[in-house]
mmCIF file of C-alpha atoms in Angstrom:
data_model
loop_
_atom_site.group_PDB
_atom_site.id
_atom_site.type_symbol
_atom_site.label_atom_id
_atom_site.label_comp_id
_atom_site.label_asym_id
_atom_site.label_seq_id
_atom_site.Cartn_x
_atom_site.Cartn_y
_atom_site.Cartn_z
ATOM 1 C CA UNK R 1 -38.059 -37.523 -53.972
ATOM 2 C CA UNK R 2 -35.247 -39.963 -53.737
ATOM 3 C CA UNK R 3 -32.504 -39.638 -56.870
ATOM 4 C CA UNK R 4 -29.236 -41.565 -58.142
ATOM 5 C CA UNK R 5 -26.509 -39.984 -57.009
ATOM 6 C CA UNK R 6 -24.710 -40.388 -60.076
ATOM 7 C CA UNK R 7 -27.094 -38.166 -62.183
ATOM 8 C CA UNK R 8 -27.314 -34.624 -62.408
ATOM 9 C CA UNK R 9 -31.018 -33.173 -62.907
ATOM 10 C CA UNK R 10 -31.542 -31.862 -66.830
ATOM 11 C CA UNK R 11 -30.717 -28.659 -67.512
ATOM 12 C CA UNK R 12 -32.103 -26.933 -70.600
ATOM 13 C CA UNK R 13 -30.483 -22.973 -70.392
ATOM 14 C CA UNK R 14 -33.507 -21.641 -68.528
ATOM 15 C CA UNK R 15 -31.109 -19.526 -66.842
ATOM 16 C CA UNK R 16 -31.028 -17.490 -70.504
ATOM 17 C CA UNK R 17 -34.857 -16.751 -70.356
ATOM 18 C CA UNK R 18 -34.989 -15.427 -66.608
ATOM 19 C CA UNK R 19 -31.597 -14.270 -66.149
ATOM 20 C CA UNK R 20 -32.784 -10.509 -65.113
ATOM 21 C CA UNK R 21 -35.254 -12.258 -62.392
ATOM 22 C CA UNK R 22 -31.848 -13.977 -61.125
ATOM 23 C CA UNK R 23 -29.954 -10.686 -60.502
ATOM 24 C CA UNK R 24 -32.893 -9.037 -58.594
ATOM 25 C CA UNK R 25 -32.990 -11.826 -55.709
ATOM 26 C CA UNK R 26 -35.596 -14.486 -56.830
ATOM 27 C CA UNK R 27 -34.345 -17.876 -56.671
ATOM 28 C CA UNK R 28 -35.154 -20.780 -58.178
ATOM 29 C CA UNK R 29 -37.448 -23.538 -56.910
ATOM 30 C CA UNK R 30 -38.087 -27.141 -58.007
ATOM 31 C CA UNK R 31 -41.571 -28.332 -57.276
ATOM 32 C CA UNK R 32 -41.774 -32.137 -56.807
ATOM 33 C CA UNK R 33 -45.082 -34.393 -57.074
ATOM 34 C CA UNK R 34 -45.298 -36.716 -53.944
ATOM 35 C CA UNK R 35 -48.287 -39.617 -52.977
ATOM 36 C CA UNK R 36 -49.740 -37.118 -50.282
ATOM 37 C CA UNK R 37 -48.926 -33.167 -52.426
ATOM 38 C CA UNK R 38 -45.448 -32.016 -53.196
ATOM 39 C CA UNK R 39 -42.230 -30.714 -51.704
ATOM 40 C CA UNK R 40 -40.411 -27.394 -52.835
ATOM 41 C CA UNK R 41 -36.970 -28.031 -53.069
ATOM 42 C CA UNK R 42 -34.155 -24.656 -53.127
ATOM 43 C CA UNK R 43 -32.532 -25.809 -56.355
ATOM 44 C CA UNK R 44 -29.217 -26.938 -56.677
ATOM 45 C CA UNK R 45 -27.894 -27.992 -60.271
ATOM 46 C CA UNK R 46 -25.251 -30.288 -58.358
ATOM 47 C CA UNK R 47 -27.376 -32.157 -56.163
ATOM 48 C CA UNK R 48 -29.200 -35.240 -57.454
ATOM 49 C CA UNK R 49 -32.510 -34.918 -55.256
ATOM 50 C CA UNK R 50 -33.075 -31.379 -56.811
ATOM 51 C CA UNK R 51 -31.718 -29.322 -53.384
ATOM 52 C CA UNK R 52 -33.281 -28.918 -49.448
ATOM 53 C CA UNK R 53 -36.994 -29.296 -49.505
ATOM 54 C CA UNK R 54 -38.221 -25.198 -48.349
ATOM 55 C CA UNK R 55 -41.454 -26.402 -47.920
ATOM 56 C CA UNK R 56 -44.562 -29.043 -47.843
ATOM 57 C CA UNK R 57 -47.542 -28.981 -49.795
ATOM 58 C CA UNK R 58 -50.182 -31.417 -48.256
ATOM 59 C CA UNK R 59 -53.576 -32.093 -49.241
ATOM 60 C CA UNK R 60 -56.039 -31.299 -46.164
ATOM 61 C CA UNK R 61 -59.754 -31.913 -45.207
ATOM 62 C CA UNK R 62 -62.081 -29.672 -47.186
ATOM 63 C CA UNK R 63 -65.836 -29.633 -47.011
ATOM 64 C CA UNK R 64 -65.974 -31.182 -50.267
ATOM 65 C CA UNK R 65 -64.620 -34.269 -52.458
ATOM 66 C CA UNK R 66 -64.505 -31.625 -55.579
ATOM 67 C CA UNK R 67 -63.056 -28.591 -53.757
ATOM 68 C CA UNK R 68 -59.203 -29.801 -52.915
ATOM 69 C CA UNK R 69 -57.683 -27.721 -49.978
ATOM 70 C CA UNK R 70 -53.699 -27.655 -49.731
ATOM 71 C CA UNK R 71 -51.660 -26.784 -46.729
ATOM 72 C CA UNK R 72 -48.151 -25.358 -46.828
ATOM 73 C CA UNK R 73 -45.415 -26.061 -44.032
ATOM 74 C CA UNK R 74 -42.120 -24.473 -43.884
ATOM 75 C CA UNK R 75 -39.041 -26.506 -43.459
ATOM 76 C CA UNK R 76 -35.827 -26.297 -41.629
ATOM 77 C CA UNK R 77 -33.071 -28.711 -41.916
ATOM 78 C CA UNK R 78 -35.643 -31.220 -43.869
ATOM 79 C CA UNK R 79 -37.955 -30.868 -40.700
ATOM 80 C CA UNK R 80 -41.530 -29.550 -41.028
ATOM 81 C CA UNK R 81 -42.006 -26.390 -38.605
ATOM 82 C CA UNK R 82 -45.124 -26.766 -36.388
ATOM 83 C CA UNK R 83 -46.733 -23.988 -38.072
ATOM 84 C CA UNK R 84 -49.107 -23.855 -40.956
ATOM 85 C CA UNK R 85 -48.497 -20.877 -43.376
ATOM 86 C CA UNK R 86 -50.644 -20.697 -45.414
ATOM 87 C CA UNK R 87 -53.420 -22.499 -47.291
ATOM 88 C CA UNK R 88 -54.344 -22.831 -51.337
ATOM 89 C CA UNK R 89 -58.004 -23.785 -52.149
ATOM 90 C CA UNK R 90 -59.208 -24.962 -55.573
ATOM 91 C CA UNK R 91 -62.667 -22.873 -56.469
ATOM 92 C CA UNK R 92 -63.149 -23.545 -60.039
ATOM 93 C CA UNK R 93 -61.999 -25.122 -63.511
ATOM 94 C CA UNK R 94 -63.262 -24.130 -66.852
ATOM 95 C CA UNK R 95 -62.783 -25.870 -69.807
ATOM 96 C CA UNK R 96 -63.567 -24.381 -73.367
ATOM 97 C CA UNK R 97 -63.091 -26.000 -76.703
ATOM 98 C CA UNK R 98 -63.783 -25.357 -80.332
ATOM 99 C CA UNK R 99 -62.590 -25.811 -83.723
ATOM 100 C CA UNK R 100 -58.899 -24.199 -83.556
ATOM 101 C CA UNK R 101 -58.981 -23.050 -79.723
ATOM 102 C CA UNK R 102 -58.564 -24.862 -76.066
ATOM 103 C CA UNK R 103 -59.342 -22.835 -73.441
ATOM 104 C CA UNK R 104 -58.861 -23.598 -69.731
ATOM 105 C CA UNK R 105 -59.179 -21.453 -66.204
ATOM 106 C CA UNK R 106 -58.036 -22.133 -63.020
ATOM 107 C CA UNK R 107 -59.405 -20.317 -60.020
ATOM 108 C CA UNK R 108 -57.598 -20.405 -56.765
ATOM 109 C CA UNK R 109 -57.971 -19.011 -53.329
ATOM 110 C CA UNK R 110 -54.389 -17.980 -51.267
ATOM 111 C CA UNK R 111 -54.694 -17.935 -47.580
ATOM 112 C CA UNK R 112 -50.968 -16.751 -46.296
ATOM 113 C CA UNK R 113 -50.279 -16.480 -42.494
ATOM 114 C CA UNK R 114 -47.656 -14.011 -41.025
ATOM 115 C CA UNK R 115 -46.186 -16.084 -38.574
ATOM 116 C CA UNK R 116 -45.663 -14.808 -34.871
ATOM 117 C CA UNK R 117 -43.529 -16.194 -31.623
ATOM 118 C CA UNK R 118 -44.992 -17.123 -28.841
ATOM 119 C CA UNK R 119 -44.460 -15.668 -25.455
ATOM 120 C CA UNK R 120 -43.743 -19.034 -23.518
ATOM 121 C CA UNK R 121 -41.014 -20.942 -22.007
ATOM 122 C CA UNK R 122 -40.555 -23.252 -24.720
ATOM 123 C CA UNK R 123 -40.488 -20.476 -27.873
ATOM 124 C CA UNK R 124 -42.592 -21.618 -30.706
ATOM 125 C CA UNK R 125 -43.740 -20.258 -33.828
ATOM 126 C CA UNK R 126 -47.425 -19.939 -34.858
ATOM 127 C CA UNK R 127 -49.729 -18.625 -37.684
ATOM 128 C CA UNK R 128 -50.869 -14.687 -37.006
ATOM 129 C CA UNK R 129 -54.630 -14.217 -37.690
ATOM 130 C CA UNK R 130 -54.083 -10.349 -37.604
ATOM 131 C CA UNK R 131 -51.261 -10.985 -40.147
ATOM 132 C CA UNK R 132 -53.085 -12.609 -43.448
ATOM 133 C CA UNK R 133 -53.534 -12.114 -46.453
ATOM 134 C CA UNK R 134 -56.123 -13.719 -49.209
ATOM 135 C CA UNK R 135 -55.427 -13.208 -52.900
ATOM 136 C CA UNK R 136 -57.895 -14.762 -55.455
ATOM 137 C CA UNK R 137 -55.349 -16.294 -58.592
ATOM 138 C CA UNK R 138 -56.484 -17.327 -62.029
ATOM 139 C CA UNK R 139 -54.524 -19.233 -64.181
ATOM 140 C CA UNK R 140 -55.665 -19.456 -67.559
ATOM 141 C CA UNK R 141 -54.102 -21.479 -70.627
ATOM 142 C CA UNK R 142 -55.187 -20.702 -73.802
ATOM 143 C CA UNK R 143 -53.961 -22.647 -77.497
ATOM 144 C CA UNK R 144 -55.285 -21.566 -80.418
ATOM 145 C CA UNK R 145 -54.322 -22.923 -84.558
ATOM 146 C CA UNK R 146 -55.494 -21.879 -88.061
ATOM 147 C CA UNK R 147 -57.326 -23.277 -90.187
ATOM 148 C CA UNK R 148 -57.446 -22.803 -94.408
ATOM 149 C CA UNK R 149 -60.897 -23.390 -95.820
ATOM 150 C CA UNK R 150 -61.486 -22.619 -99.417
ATOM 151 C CA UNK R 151 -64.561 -24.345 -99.122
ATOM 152 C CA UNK R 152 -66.837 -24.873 -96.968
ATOM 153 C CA UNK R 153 -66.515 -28.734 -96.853
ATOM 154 C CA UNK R 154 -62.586 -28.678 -96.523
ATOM 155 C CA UNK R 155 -60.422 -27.734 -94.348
ATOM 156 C CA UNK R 156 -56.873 -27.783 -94.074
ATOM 157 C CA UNK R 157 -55.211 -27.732 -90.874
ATOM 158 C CA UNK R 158 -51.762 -25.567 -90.729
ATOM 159 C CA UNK R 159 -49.711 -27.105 -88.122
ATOM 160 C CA UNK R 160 -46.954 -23.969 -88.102
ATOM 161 C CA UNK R 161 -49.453 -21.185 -86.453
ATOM 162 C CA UNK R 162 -50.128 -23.530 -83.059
ATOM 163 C CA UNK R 163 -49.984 -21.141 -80.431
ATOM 164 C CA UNK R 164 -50.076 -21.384 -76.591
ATOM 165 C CA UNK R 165 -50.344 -18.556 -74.086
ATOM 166 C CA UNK R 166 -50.500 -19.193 -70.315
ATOM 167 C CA UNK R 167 -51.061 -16.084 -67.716
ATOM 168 C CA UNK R 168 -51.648 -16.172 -63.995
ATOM 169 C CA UNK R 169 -53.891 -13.032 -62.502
ATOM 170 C CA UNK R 170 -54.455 -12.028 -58.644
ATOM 171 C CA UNK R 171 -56.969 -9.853 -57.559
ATOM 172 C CA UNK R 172 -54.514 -7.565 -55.399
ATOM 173 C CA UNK R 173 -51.377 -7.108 -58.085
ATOM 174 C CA UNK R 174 -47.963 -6.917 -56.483
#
């Protein structure tokens, strides 16, 4: 992701929402849309490009055109490592719809490697098989509104009760 360096990124007080998540150790990551997947970047308010890129999502062979399979590299110094953490697979997507609600599911599969060194001359890191994990993750979004009908021929759409909820699930919790 290239960027002016003149320009700062925006910055809309997020900091207020998830301040309590910033004194326990998480940090903050940008995620940003590439041609071939995305790059994670370790964010950085003063640095135009968004901060270092962490890691590289890639889109990978999968056995099928409707089943998307991602691939995620870790990076050091801008400089994919040669080994493959961990892989995210698309299984489903569910769409509902009706008169005041949207409904829609995402169903993922997480494939994370531990990652091991190897006992050569030339040390390299690989992907453990004894070391993985799998987690199944929904996402589901969910936007409901009210409706007035006095009759059943009108009704009146109130605009002020829109709703959205959003919640992500795994099948192991954390």
């Amino acid at each position: 992701m290239g960027g002016c360096p003149s320009r700062k990124l925006p910055y809309q007080d997020f900091r207020i929402y998830f301040s309590d998540r910033l004194i326990l150790g998480w940090e903050e990551l940008l995620c940003c849309p590439e041609v071939s997947g995305c790059s994670v970047r370790k964010y950085s308010e003063d640095d135009p490009t968004g901060g270092p890129v962490e890691y590289t999502v890639m889109r990978s062979v999968s056995y099928s055109p409707y089943v998307p399979r991602f691939v995620l590299e870790l990076r050091s110094r801008n400089v994919p490592r040669p080994a493959i953490v961990g892989r995210l697979e698309k299984l489903d997507t569910i769409f509902r719809a009706k008169t005041g609600e949207f409904l829609c599911i995402h169903l993922w599969k997480l494939v994370v490697n531990g990652l091991q060194w190897t006992n050569s001359r030339r040390r390299s890191v690989t992907s453990s098989e004894g070391d993985m994990l799998v987690q199944h993750v929904g996402i589901v979004t969910q936007a409901k509104i009210d409706f007035d009908h006095p009759s059943d021929i009108e009704w009146i759409l109130k605009p002020e009760s829109e709703r959205w909820i959003q919640s992500v699930s795994t099948d192991h919790p954390m």
